[in-house]
CSV table of C-alpha atoms in Angstrom, one decimal:
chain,number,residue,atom,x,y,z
A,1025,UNK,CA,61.7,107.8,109.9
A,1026,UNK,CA,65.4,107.2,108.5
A,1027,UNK,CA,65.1,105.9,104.9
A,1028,UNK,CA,67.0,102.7,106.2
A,1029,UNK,CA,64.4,102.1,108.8
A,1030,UNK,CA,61.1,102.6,106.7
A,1031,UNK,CA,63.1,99.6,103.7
A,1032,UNK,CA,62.8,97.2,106.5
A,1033,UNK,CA,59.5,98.1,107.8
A,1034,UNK,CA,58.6,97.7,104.2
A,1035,UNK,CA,60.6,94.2,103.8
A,1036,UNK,CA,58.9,93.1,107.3
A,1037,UNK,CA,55.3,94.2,106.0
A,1038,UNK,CA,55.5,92.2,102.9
A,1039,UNK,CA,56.8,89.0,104.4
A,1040,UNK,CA,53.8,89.5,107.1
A,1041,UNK,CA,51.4,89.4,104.3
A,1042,UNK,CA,53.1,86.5,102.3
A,1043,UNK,CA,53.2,84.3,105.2
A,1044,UNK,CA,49.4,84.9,105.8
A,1045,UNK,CA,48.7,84.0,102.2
A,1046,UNK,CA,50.8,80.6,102.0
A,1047,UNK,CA,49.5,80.0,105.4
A,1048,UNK,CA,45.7,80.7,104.1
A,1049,UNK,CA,46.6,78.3,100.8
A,1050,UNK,CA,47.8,75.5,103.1
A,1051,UNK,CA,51.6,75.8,102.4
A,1052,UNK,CA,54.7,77.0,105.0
A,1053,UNK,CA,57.0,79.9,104.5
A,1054,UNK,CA,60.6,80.1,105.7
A,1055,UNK,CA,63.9,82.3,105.0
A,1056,UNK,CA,67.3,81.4,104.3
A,1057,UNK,CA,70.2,84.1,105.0
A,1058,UNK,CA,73.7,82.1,104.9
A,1059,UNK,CA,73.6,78.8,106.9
A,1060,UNK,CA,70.7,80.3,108.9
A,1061,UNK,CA,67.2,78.9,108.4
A,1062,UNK,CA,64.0,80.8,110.0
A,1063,UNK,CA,60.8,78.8,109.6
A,1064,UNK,CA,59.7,75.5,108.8
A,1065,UNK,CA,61.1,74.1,105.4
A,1066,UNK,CA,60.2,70.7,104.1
A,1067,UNK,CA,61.6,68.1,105.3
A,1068,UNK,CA,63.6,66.9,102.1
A,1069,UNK,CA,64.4,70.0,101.7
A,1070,UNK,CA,68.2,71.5,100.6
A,1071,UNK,CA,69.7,74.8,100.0
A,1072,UNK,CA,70.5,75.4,96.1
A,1073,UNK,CA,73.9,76.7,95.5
A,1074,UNK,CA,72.5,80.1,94.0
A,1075,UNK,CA,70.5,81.0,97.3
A,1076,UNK,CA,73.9,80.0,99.1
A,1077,UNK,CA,75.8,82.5,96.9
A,1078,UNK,CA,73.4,85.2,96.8
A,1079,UNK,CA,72.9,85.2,101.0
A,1080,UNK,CA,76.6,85.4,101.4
A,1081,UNK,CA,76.2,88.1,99.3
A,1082,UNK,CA,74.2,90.0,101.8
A,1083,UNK,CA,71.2,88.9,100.4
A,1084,UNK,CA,68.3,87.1,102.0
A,1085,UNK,CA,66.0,84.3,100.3
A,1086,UNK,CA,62.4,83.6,101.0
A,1087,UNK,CA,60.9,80.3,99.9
A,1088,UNK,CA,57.3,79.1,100.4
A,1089,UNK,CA,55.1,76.2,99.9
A,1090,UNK,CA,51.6,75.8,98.9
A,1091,UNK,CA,49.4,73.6,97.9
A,1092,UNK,CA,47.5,73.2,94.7
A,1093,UNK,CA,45.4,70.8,92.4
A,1094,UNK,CA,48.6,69.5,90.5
A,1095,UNK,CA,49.0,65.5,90.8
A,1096,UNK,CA,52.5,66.0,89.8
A,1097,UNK,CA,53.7,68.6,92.4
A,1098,UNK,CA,50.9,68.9,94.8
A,1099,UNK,CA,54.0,71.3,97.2
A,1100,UNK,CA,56.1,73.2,95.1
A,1101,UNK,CA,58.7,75.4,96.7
A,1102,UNK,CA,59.3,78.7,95.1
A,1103,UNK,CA,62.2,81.7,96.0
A,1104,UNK,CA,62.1,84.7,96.3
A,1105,UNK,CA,65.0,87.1,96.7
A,1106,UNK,CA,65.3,90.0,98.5
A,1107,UNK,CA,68.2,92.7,98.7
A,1108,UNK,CA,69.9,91.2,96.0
A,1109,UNK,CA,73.8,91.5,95.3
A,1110,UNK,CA,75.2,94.1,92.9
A,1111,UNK,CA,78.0,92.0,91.5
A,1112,UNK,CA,77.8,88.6,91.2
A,1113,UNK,CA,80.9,86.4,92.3
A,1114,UNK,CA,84.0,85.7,90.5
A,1115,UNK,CA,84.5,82.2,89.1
A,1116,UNK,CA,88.1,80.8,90.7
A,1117,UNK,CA,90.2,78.2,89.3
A,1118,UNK,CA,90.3,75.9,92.0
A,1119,UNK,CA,92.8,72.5,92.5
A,1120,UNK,CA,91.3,69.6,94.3
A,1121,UNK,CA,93.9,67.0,95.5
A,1122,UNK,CA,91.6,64.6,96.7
A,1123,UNK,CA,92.1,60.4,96.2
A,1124,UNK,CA,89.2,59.2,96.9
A,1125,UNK,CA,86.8,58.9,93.8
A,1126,UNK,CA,83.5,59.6,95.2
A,1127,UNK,CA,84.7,62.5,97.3
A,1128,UNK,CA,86.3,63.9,93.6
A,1129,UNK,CA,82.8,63.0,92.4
A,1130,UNK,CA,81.0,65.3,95.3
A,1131,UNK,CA,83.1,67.8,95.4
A,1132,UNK,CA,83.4,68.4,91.8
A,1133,UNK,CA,79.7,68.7,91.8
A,1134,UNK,CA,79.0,71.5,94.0
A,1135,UNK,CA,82.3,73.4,92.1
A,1136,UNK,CA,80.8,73.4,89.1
A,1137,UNK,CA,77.5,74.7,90.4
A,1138,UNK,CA,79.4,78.1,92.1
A,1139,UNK,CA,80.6,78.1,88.7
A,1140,UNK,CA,84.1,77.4,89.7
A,1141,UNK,CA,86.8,75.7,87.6
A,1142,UNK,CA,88.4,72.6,88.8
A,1143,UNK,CA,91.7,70.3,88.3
A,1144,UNK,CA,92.4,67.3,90.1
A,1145,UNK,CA,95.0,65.9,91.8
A,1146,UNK,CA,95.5,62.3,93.4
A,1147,UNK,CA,98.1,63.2,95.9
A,1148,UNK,CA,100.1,65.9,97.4
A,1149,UNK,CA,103.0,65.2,95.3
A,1150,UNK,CA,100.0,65.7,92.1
A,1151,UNK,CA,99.2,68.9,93.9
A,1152,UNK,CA,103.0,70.3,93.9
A,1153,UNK,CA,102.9,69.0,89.9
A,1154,UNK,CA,100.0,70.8,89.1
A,1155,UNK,CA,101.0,74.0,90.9
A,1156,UNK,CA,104.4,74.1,88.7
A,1157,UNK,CA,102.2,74.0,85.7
A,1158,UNK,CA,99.1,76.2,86.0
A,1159,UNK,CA,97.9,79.0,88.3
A,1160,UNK,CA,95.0,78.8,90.6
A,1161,UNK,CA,93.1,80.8,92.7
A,1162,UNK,CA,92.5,78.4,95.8
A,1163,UNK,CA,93.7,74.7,96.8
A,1164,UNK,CA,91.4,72.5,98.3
A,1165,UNK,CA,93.7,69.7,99.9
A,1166,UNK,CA,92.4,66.3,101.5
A,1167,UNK,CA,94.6,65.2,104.3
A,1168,UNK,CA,95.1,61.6,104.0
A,1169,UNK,CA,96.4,60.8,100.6
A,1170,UNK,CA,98.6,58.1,99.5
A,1171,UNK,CA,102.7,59.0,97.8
A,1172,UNK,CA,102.2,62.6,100.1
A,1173,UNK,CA,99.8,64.0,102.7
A,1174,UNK,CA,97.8,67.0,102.9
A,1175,UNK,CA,100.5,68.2,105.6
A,1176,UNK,CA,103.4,67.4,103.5
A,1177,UNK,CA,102.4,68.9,99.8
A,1178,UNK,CA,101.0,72.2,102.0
A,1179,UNK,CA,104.7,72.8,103.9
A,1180,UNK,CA,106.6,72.0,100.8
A,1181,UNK,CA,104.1,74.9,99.2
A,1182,UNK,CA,104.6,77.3,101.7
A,1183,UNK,CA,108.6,76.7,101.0
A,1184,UNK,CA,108.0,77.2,97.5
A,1185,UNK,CA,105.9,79.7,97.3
A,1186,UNK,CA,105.0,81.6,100.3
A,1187,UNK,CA,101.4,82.7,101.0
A,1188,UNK,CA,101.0,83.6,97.3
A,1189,UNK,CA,98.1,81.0,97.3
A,1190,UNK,CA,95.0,79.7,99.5
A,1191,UNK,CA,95.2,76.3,101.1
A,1192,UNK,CA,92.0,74.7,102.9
A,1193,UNK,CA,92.0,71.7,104.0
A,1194,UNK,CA,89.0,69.1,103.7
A,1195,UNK,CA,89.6,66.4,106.4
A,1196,UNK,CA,87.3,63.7,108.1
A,1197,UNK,CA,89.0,64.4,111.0
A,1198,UNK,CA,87.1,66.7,113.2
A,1199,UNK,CA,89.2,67.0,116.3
A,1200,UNK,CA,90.6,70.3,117.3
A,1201,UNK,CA,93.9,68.9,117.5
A,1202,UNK,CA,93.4,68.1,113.7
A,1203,UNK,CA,92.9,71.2,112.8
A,1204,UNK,CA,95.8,72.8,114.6
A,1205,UNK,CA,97.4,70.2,112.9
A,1206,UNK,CA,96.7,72.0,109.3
A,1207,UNK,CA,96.9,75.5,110.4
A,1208,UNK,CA,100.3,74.7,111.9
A,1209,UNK,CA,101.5,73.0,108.5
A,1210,UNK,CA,100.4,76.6,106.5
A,1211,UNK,CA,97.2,76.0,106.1
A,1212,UNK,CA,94.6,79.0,106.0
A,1213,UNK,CA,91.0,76.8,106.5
A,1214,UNK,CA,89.6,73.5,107.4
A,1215,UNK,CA,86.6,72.0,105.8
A,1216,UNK,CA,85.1,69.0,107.4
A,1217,UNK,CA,83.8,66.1,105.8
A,1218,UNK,CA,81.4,65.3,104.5
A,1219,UNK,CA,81.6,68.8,102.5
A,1220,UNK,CA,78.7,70.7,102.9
A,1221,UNK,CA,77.3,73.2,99.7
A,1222,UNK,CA,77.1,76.3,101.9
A,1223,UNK,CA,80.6,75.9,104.0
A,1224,UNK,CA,82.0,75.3,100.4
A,1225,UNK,CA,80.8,78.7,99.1
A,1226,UNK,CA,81.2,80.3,102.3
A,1227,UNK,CA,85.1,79.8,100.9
A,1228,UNK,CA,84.6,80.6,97.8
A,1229,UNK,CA,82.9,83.6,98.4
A,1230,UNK,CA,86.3,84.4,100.9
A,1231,UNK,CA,88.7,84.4,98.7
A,1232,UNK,CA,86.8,86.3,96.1
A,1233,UNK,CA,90.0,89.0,94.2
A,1234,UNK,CA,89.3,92.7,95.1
A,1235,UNK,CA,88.2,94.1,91.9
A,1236,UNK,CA,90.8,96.5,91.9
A,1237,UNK,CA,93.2,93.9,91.0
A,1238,UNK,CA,91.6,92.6,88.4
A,1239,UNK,CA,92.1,96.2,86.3
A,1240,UNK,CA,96.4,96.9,87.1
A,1241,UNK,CA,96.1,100.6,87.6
A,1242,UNK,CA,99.0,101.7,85.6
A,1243,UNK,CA,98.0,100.4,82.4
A,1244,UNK,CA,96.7,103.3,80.4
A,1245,UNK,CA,94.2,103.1,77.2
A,1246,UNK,CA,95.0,103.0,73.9
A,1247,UNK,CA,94.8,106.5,73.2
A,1248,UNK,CA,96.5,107.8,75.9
A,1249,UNK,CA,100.0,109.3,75.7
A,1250,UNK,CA,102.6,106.6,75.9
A,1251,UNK,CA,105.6,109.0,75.3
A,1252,UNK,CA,106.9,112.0,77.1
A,1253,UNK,CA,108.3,113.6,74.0
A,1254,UNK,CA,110.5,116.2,75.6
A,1255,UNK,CA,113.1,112.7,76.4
A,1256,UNK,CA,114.0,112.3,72.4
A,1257,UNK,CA,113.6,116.0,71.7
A,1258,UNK,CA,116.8,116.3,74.7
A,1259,UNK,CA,118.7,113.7,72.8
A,1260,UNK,CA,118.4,115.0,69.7
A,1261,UNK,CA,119.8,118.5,71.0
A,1262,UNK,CA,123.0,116.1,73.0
A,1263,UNK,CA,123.6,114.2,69.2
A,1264,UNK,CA,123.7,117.6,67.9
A,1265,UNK,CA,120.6,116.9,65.1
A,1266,UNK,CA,121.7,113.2,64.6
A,1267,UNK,CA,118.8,110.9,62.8
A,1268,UNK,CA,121.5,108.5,62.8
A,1269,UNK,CA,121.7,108.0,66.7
A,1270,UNK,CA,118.3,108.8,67.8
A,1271,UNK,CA,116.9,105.7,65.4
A,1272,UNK,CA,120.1,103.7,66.5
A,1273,UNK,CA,118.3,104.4,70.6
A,1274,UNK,CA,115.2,103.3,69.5
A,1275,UNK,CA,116.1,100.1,67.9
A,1276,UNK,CA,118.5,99.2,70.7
A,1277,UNK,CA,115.7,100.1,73.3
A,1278,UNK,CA,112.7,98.3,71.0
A,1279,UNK,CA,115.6,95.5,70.8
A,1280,UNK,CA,116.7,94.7,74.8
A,1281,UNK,CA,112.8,94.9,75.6
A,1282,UNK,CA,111.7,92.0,73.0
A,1283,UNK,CA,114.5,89.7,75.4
A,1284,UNK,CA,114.0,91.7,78.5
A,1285,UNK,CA,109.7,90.6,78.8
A,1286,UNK,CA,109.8,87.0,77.9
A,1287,UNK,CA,112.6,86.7,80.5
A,1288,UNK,CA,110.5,88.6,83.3
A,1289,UNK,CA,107.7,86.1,82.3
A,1290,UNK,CA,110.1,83.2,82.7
A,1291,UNK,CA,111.1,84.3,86.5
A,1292,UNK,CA,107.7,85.1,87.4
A,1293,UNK,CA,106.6,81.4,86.3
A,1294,UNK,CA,109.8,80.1,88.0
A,1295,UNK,CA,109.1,82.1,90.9
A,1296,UNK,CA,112.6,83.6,90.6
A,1297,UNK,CA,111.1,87.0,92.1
A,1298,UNK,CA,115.1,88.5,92.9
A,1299,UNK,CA,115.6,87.7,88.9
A,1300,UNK,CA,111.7,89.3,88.1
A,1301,UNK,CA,113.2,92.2,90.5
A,1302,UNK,CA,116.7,93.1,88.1
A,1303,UNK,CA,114.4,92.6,84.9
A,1304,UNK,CA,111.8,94.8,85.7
A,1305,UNK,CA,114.2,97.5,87.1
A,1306,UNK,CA,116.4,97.5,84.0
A,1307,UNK,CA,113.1,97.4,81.7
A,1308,UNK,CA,112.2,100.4,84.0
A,1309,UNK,CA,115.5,102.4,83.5
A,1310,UNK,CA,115.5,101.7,79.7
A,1311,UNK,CA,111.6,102.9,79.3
A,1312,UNK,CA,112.8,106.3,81.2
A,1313,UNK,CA,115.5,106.7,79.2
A,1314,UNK,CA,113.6,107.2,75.8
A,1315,UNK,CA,110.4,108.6,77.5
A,1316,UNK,CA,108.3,105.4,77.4
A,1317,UNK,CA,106.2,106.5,80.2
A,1318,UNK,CA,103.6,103.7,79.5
A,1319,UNK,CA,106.1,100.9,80.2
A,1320,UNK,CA,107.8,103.0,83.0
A,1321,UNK,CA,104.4,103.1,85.1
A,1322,UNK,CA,103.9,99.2,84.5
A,1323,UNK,CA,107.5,98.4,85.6
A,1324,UNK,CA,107.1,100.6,89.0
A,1325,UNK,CA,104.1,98.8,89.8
A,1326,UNK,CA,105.7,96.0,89.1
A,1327,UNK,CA,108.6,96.7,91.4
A,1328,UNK,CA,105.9,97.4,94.1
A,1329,UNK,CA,104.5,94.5,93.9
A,1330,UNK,CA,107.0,91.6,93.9
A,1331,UNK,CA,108.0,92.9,97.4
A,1332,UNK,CA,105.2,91.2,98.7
A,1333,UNK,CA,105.1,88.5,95.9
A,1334,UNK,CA,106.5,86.0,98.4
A,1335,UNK,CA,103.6,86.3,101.0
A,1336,UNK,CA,100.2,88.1,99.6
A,1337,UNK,CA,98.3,86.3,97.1
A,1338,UNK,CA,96.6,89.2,95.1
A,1339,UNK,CA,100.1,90.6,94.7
A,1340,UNK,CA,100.5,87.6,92.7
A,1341,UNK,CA,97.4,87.9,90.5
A,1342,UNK,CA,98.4,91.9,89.6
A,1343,UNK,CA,102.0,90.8,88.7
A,1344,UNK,CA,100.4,88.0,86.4
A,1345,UNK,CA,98.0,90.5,84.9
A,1346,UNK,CA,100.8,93.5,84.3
A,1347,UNK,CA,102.9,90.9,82.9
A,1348,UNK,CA,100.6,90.0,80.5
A,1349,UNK,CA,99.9,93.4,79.2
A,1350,UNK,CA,104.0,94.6,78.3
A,1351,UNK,CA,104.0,93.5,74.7
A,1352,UNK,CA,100.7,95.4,74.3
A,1353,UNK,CA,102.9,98.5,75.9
A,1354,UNK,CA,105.7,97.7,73.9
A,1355,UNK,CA,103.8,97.3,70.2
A,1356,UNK,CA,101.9,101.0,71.3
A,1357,UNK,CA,105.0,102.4,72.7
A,1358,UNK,CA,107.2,101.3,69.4
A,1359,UNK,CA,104.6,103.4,67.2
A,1360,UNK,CA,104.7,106.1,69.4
A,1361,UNK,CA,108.4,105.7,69.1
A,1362,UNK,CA,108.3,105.9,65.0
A,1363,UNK,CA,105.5,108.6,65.0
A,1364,UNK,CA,108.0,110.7,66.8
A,1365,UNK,CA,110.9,109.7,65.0
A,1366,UNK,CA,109.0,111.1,61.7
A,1367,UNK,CA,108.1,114.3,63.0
A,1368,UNK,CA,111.7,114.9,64.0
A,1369,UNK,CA,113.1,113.9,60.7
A,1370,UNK,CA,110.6,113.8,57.8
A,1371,UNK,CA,112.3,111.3,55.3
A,1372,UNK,CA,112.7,113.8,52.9
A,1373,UNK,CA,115.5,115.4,55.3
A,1374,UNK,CA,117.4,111.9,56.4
A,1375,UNK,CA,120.6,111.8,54.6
C-alpha cells in the first residue's frame, strides 16, 4: 500500500476509535478543516482563531466532548490537531479604515488574535494619510464612511500607487452588484459584514509574502567577497602605480554613494520609481567601476524589481528590504575598499 494511503488509513483508524471512546463516556466528537464542520459540535460552540489558522494551513482539527464528575465544567471541549503546518504564518501590518466604533472594536479583536498588527483609520481620506506615512501589508476598507468612501480612498490608491498593495473591502452590503461595485473601483476582495473569524484569516492567510522575498537574494554574508579585486589592480596599472588617484576613486566613489542611498530611499517612500530607476542605475555603474560587486548585485535586483514596482505588491516588499540593507553594503564594501588599498600600497611606500 502507497505510504500516502496507509497515513490515512492510520488517521481514519484512530479517529474510529476516539469517537467510540467519547461516545462510550457520554460526550460527541466532531472535526474542523477550514469553514467545514463534520459532526455535532455544541451548540455555543465557536471556532478559535488558532484552529482557523492551522486548517488553512492544511491541517485538520478534532475536538470532542465528554462528560465528567466536575461541577464546574461537567462538557469540556478539547483539540486535537492533526497534520500540522510546518511554518506558522506571518504576522501582517494591516490598516483598518473603518468609522464605526464597535466594528473597530470587533475587528481589532480577531486581528490581534491572528497575531496581526493594526492602525486605524476613520475615513478614506485617513486611509490615503496613513498610507503616505507607514507601509502595510493589507487594507481592510469599510465602504460607507463619512469625508471619503471605501470607493473613493481605493481609486485614488490605485492612482497612487498601483497594485503595490491589497485592498478588501468589508461592506454590509451583500448584493452582487455591491461587490462589482468594489472590484470595479480596484478592489481585490469583499468581506461581508458582520466579519466572521475564519473569512478574516482565510485573508490573512492569502496574502501571506513568499518566503523568498523576505531573504533579497543578492545580499551576500558578511564574509563573502564584496570586491572583485582585479577592478583596482587595472586602475592602478592605467594611473601608472598612482596611490594618489586610486585613494582619490575610492573617496569619490565612498563619497557619491553616502548621497546616492538616502536619495533612492527618498523616491522609494515618494514613490518616484523613474527617480528610484536613475539612482539605482548610477549607484550600479559607480559599484562596477571600483569592483564593488556586493553593491552591484543589490542595484540589479533592484533595477529588476521597480519594473514591476507599480503593479506587484511583493516587488514592493523586496525593494523595501534591499533598500534597507545598502549602508550595510556600503560600510563592508568601504573596508574591503581600504583592505585593498593597504595591500597595494603599504604606508611605508606612499609618498
Amino acid at each position: 500500500m502507497p505510504t500516502h494511503l496507509r497515513s490515512r488509513e492510520g488517521v481514519a483508524l484512530s479517529l474510529a476509535i476516539a469517537k467510540n471512546l467519547v461516545q462510550r463516556l457520554g460526550g460527541t466528537l466532531w472535526a474542523q478543516s477550514g469553514s467545514t464542520v463534520v459532526g455535532h459540535p455544541p451548540a455555543d460552540w465557536q471556532p478559535r482563531a488558532e484552529d482557523v489558522l492551522l486548517t488553512l494551513q492544511g491541517g485538520c482539527v478534532v475536538q470532542f466532548t465528554i462528560l465528567c464528575n466536575s461541577t464546574a465544567s461537567p462538557h469540556l471541549p478539547v483539540a486535537v490537531a492533526m497534520n500540522s503546518p510546518s511554518r506558522p504564518l506571518i504576522p501582517l501590518r494591516v490598516l483598518l479604515a473603518e468609522d464605526n466604533d464597535l466594528n473597530q472594536k470587533i475587528t481589532l479583536m480577531m486581528l490581534e488574535k491572528l497575531s496581526c498588527t493594526a492602525t486605524v483609520a476613520r475615513d478614506g481620506q485617513g486611509a490615503l494619510d496613513a498610507l503616505e506615512e507607514a507601509e502595510f501589508d493589507l487594507v481592510l476598507m469599510d465602504v460607507n464612511m463619512p469625508v471619503m468612501d471605501g470607493l473613493t480612498a481605493t481609486r485614488q490608491i490605485r492612482s497612487l500607487m498601483g497594485k503595490t498593495i491589497p485592498i478588501v473591502a468589508v461592506t454590509a452590503s451583500a448584493l452582487p452588484e455591491d461587490r462589482d461595485r468594489c472590484l470595479a473601483a480596484g478592489m481585490d476582495r469583499v468581506l461581508f459584514k458582520p466579519l466572521r473569524m475564519e473569512e478574516l484569516a482565510a485573508v490573512i492567510s492569502h496574502y501571506q509574502p513568499q518566503p523568498s522575498l523576505r531573504l533579497p537574494e543578492p545580499v551576500l554574508p558578511p564574509d563573502a567577497p564584496r570586491l572583485n579585486e582585479h577592478i583596482l589592480t587595472e586602475l592602478l596599472a592605467v594611473s601608472g602605480g598612482d596611490h594618489t588617484f586610486i585613494a582619490e576613486v575610492i573617496a569619490t566613489f565612498l563619497g557619491s554613494t553616502q548621497e546616492l542611498i538616502p536619495a533612492m530611499e527618498q523616491a522609494f517612500q515618494e514613490r518616484d520609481y523613474a527617480t528610484l530607476g536613475r539612482l539605482t542605475h548610477r549607484l550600479k555603474s559607480n559599484s562596477a567601476s571600483v569592483g564593488a560587486i556586493a553593491l552591484e548585485a543589490i542595484c540589479r535586483k533592484l533595477e529588476e524589481l521597480i519594473q514591476d514596482l507599480a503593479e506587484d505588491s511583493a516587488a514592493h516588499r523586496q525593494t523595501r528590504q534591499l533598500l534597507g540593507t545598502l549602508t550595510q553594503e556600503l560600510r563592508l564594501s568601504a573596508q574591503a575598499l581600504d583592505h585593498q588599498y593597504d595591500r597595494l600600497f603599504p604606508p611605508h611606500t606612499r609618498r
